[in-house]
Amino acid sequence: MSLLLREFCVYLMFENLQEKLQRAFKNLRGQGTLTPENIQEAMKEIRMALLEADVNFKVVKELIDHIQEKAVGQEVMTALSPAQQVVKIVHDELVEILGRDTAKLRFGTPPTVVLMAGLQGSGKTTTTGKLAAWLKKGGHRPMLVSVDVYRPAARQQLKVVADAIKANIYEGKVEQADTPTVERLAKEARKEAMNTGCDVLIVDTAGRLHIDDDLMSEMQSLKKLLNPQEILFVADAMTGQDAVRSADDFHKKLSITGVVLTKMDGDARGGAALSIRNVTGQPIKFIGIGEKYDALEPFHPDRIVGRILGMGDVMTLIEHAQEKIDSKKAEEFAKKALAGDGFSLEDFRDQLRQVKKLGSLQSIIKMLPSIGPFSGMQKAADKVDDSQLARVEAIINSMTQKERLHHEIINGSRRKRIARGSGTTVQEVNQLLRQYAQMRKMFKDMGKASFGRKLAGMKFPGI
Amino acid sequence: MIQTLFGTPEPTFLEKMKQAVTRTRENLSEKIDQVVAFTKEIDRNTLDDLEAILISADLGTSTTEQILSKLREKADRKQIKDVAELKRLIKEQILEILNSTPPRAGRPAKGEPEVVMVVGVNGTGKTTTIGKLAHALRSEGKTVLLCAADTFRAAAIEQLEIWGSRTGVEVIKTKPGGDPAAVLFDSLNAAKSRHTDSVIVDTAGRLHTKANLMAELEKMKRTAQRIIPGSPHEVLLVMDATTGQNGLQQARQFTESAGVTGIVLTKLDGTAKGGVVVAISRDLGLPVRYVGVGEKVGDLLPFNAQNFVDSLFSAE
């Protein structure tokens, strides 16, 4: 993909907080260094952004202190605006906390035991299924067992999941809903895994409150019994301030080895990730991103940072685009659009076709930042109609090549013909031509003015 | 209030209530006293500490700011005398927000069943809430029918059936993966011909960002209206008390698609406060109808704004 497009996305990603910070810093011009006084307003903005993302307020306080410490004393550079400087510090700090690398699953002498733990409704059973599917894809032979003898139909649920992904499951018999039954099931399942040559045993447990002493001690005895390599704390990405409490309690009582953050396909900003990581020190290993059993991904810290700061999941969009978009064409388009004569309707149609490869407009918009210049778009996403794209393409298809290359020759009678040919109206043709002219101008201006300058000053690590 | 809704409560239930209330009251006083202990006069620092309490209860920055800005003014003008008054003023403001929501919307026409649709994101406790609600209605002597319209999640139908047999209520169902609107159609027609008092509709958990799944809810609503005009009379959004600021987004989207009329705040027996419902009441005018406080059949209480406000400040 074109470097330019990539940089543009990065630029968008940090624009919102940066804009706010720019306002906060407007009085800074002419001052030599960042001081606790002159960055106070900016720290307030960062604090608000983090709190709105559900990062725990104590964690926010710590973070702000840290960020302030790093920022104060830095010289105000001319190339980088102070706002950009601070955003970079915030970004780096958050990535640092979340850990730079994707964490891996640990394996021991077979069967490796993975114990799933978490509050009710966090998504343990679904995640158990997804994890098994992921392991199977990697050549493992997982066995599943549900020791949730309490919730109605919980064990049936895992059975249905296991059947769907064609994984082995130990069902066992349950006569009484109590801890001895839970322990017996776990022991039997491990034996079964060994006998059937399964190398990983995933134990789905009942959801429980961290303050439920009886159920927490049941968890402890399960741990003692199974000696698991991994104890994964499954947490809902929508969790608010309480994430710290529950994660801390689970960690204190069980020493968790990792976290799975579920329901990341929603629009929660996911500040809980920072809180949980900060309080437990354990890595987030996976994120759940959908209801299908393949919707589990390794966790990438730098991506969620943008999301927490309200900057959208632009990295995922970039990756997506890299896979699907013809990079040579994109680069050519960017060159044309930003300089010289601008892009033609023919180029525009090319771009439309490329965009269609990325999926529905809705899904693209959803990956954009939800605040700042895009605040309206998220809402509009549900109303966007992909058939509009098809109509636009039909209009351009009905033009002659000459018309596509020289839009200025399209007069009244040509418009009428194009409308008839594409099954649209003259108004729609007019609208398209108007929008095209505006876009052309916008890109040309961007090529000339501030955008290029802004890009020149932006350098982010790891991008 | 409990008696009218649930019949005679079990002793454990009353105990739980009493316990919860005294615990929260004590903690509230304790916590606020702690806050003001080191400052004799109420000043901006005191208010900053109170801000932390409200934020940590998930009220969100803008609701917290709204509540505190008025107090800041008063504090600056030295109009707040003591801790007791500060306490009273904060509670008053939150109560005002919670109580400004409209009363219950629709009632069924005479002789027609009341339709309650239960919606929400995944894992908030919809099915459990329905079990408890069915129990409550049965205790009032009403006839109830459960509609298993969550045809998507593995074993969701079985889960509802277990609640049905626990509460002695019939469940109308279809096969897994079936059309939820179709099973709703069957349920409502069955309820009409049998003159059932209430139908409670279980729906699949869905993230509010999934346009197609939200459209499915709209379709179900239209189906209900066609069979019983004016229904669903109540659309309850089940929300997990651990939910943070995303709760506002959930409430907004579900209201747009499904016409939410009230909220059930579940899992309040944990340490989460569920303060986001204050922001929801403020921004969307949605009332909280019930709270879930445990896994037993009787662990659903009518929402009590005063108790809720007290618990926001409690340490446990």
Tab-separated table of N, CA and C in Angstrom, chain A residues 123-127 144 146 148 151-164 169 204 293, chain B residues 153-156 158-159:
chain	number	residue	atom	x	y	z
A	123	GLY	N	-18.121	-14.151	28.701
A	123	GLY	CA	-17.915	-14.851	27.427
A	123	GLY	C	-16.955	-16.023	27.527
A	124	LYS	N	-16.924	-16.684	28.676
A	124	LYS	CA	-15.984	-17.797	28.866
A	124	LYS	C	-16.265	-18.968	27.926
A	125	THR	N	-17.523	-19.359	27.828
A	125	THR	CA	-17.834	-20.545	27.035
A	125	THR	C	-17.558	-20.302	25.551
A	126	THR	N	-17.992	-19.159	25.057
A	126	THR	CA	-17.719	-18.817	23.661
A	126	THR	C	-16.213	-18.760	23.417
A	127	THR	N	-15.483	-18.135	24.351
A	127	THR	CA	-14.034	-18.030	24.204
A	127	THR	C	-13.375	-19.408	24.258
A	144	LEU	N	-12.254	-30.330	25.511
A	144	LEU	CA	-12.987	-29.346	26.306
A	144	LEU	C	-13.738	-30.041	27.435
A	146	SER	N	-16.687	-28.688	30.568
A	146	SER	CA	-17.340	-27.630	31.317
A	146	SER	C	-17.576	-28.114	32.740
A	148	ASP	N	-19.073	-26.067	34.799
A	148	ASP	CA	-20.123	-25.178	35.280
A	148	ASP	C	-21.368	-26.008	35.550
A	151	ARG	N	-24.967	-22.980	36.391
A	151	ARG	CA	-25.874	-22.237	35.517
A	151	ARG	C	-26.686	-23.197	34.660
A	152	PRO	N	-27.997	-22.932	34.561
A	152	PRO	CA	-28.826	-23.803	33.745
A	152	PRO	C	-28.280	-23.888	32.313
A	153	ALA	N	-28.162	-25.090	31.797
A	153	ALA	CA	-27.789	-25.357	30.398
A	153	ALA	C	-26.379	-24.904	30.026
A	154	ALA	N	-25.554	-24.586	31.011
A	154	ALA	CA	-24.193	-24.139	30.695
A	154	ALA	C	-23.401	-25.259	30.038
A	155	ARG	N	-23.574	-26.487	30.571
A	155	ARG	CA	-22.797	-27.616	30.040
A	155	ARG	C	-23.291	-28.013	28.649
A	156	GLN	N	-24.618	-27.881	28.441
A	156	GLN	CA	-25.142	-28.138	27.095
A	156	GLN	C	-24.556	-27.138	26.110
A	157	GLN	N	-24.421	-25.880	26.585
A	157	GLN	CA	-23.894	-24.838	25.704
A	157	GLN	C	-22.510	-25.218	25.180
A	158	LEU	N	-21.631	-25.675	26.068
A	158	LEU	CA	-20.289	-26.040	25.623
A	158	LEU	C	-20.340	-27.242	24.676
A	159	LYS	N	-21.284	-28.140	24.955
A	159	LYS	CA	-21.438	-29.314	24.087
A	159	LYS	C	-21.782	-28.881	22.651
A	160	VAL	N	-22.729	-27.943	22.550
A	160	VAL	CA	-23.131	-27.440	21.227
A	160	VAL	C	-21.949	-26.769	20.539
A	161	VAL	N	-21.204	-25.982	21.322
A	161	VAL	CA	-20.026	-25.289	20.787
A	161	VAL	C	-18.994	-26.304	20.286
A	162	ALA	N	-18.712	-27.309	21.108
A	162	ALA	CA	-17.714	-28.319	20.749
A	162	ALA	C	-18.119	-29.057	19.474
A	163	ASP	N	-19.408	-29.380	19.385
A	163	ASP	CA	-19.882	-30.059	18.173
A	163	ASP	C	-19.701	-29.176	16.946
A	164	ALA	N	-19.976	-27.884	17.137
A	164	ALA	CA	-19.893	-26.960	16.001
A	164	ALA	C	-18.471	-26.863	15.467
A	169	ILE	N	-14.927	-33.339	23.501
A	169	ILE	CA	-15.447	-32.812	24.759
A	169	ILE	C	-15.667	-33.970	25.721
A	204	ASP	N	-13.680	-24.992	31.085
A	204	ASP	CA	-14.624	-23.881	31.166
A	204	ASP	C	-15.266	-23.928	32.553
A	293	TYR	N	-16.810	-18.730	15.570
A	293	TYR	CA	-15.766	-19.372	16.366
A	293	TYR	C	-14.347	-19.058	15.889
B	153	ARG	N	-27.858	-18.359	20.212
B	153	ARG	CA	-26.801	-18.816	21.108
B	153	ARG	C	-26.954	-20.281	21.464
B	154	ALA	N	-25.815	-20.965	21.540
B	154	ALA	CA	-25.831	-22.375	21.883
B	154	ALA	C	-26.537	-22.582	23.224
B	155	ALA	N	-27.503	-23.479	23.241
B	155	ALA	CA	-28.213	-23.899	24.446
B	155	ALA	C	-29.015	-22.804	25.147
B	156	ALA	N	-29.308	-21.736	24.431
B	156	ALA	CA	-30.113	-20.662	25.031
B	156	ALA	C	-31.527	-21.146	25.300
B	158	GLU	N	-32.529	-24.278	25.852
B	158	GLU	CA	-32.497	-25.188	27.000
B	158	GLU	C	-32.432	-24.405	28.312
B	159	GLN	N	-31.629	-23.343	28.315
B	159	GLN	CA	-31.484	-22.533	29.528
B	159	GLN	C	-32.834	-21.932	29.937
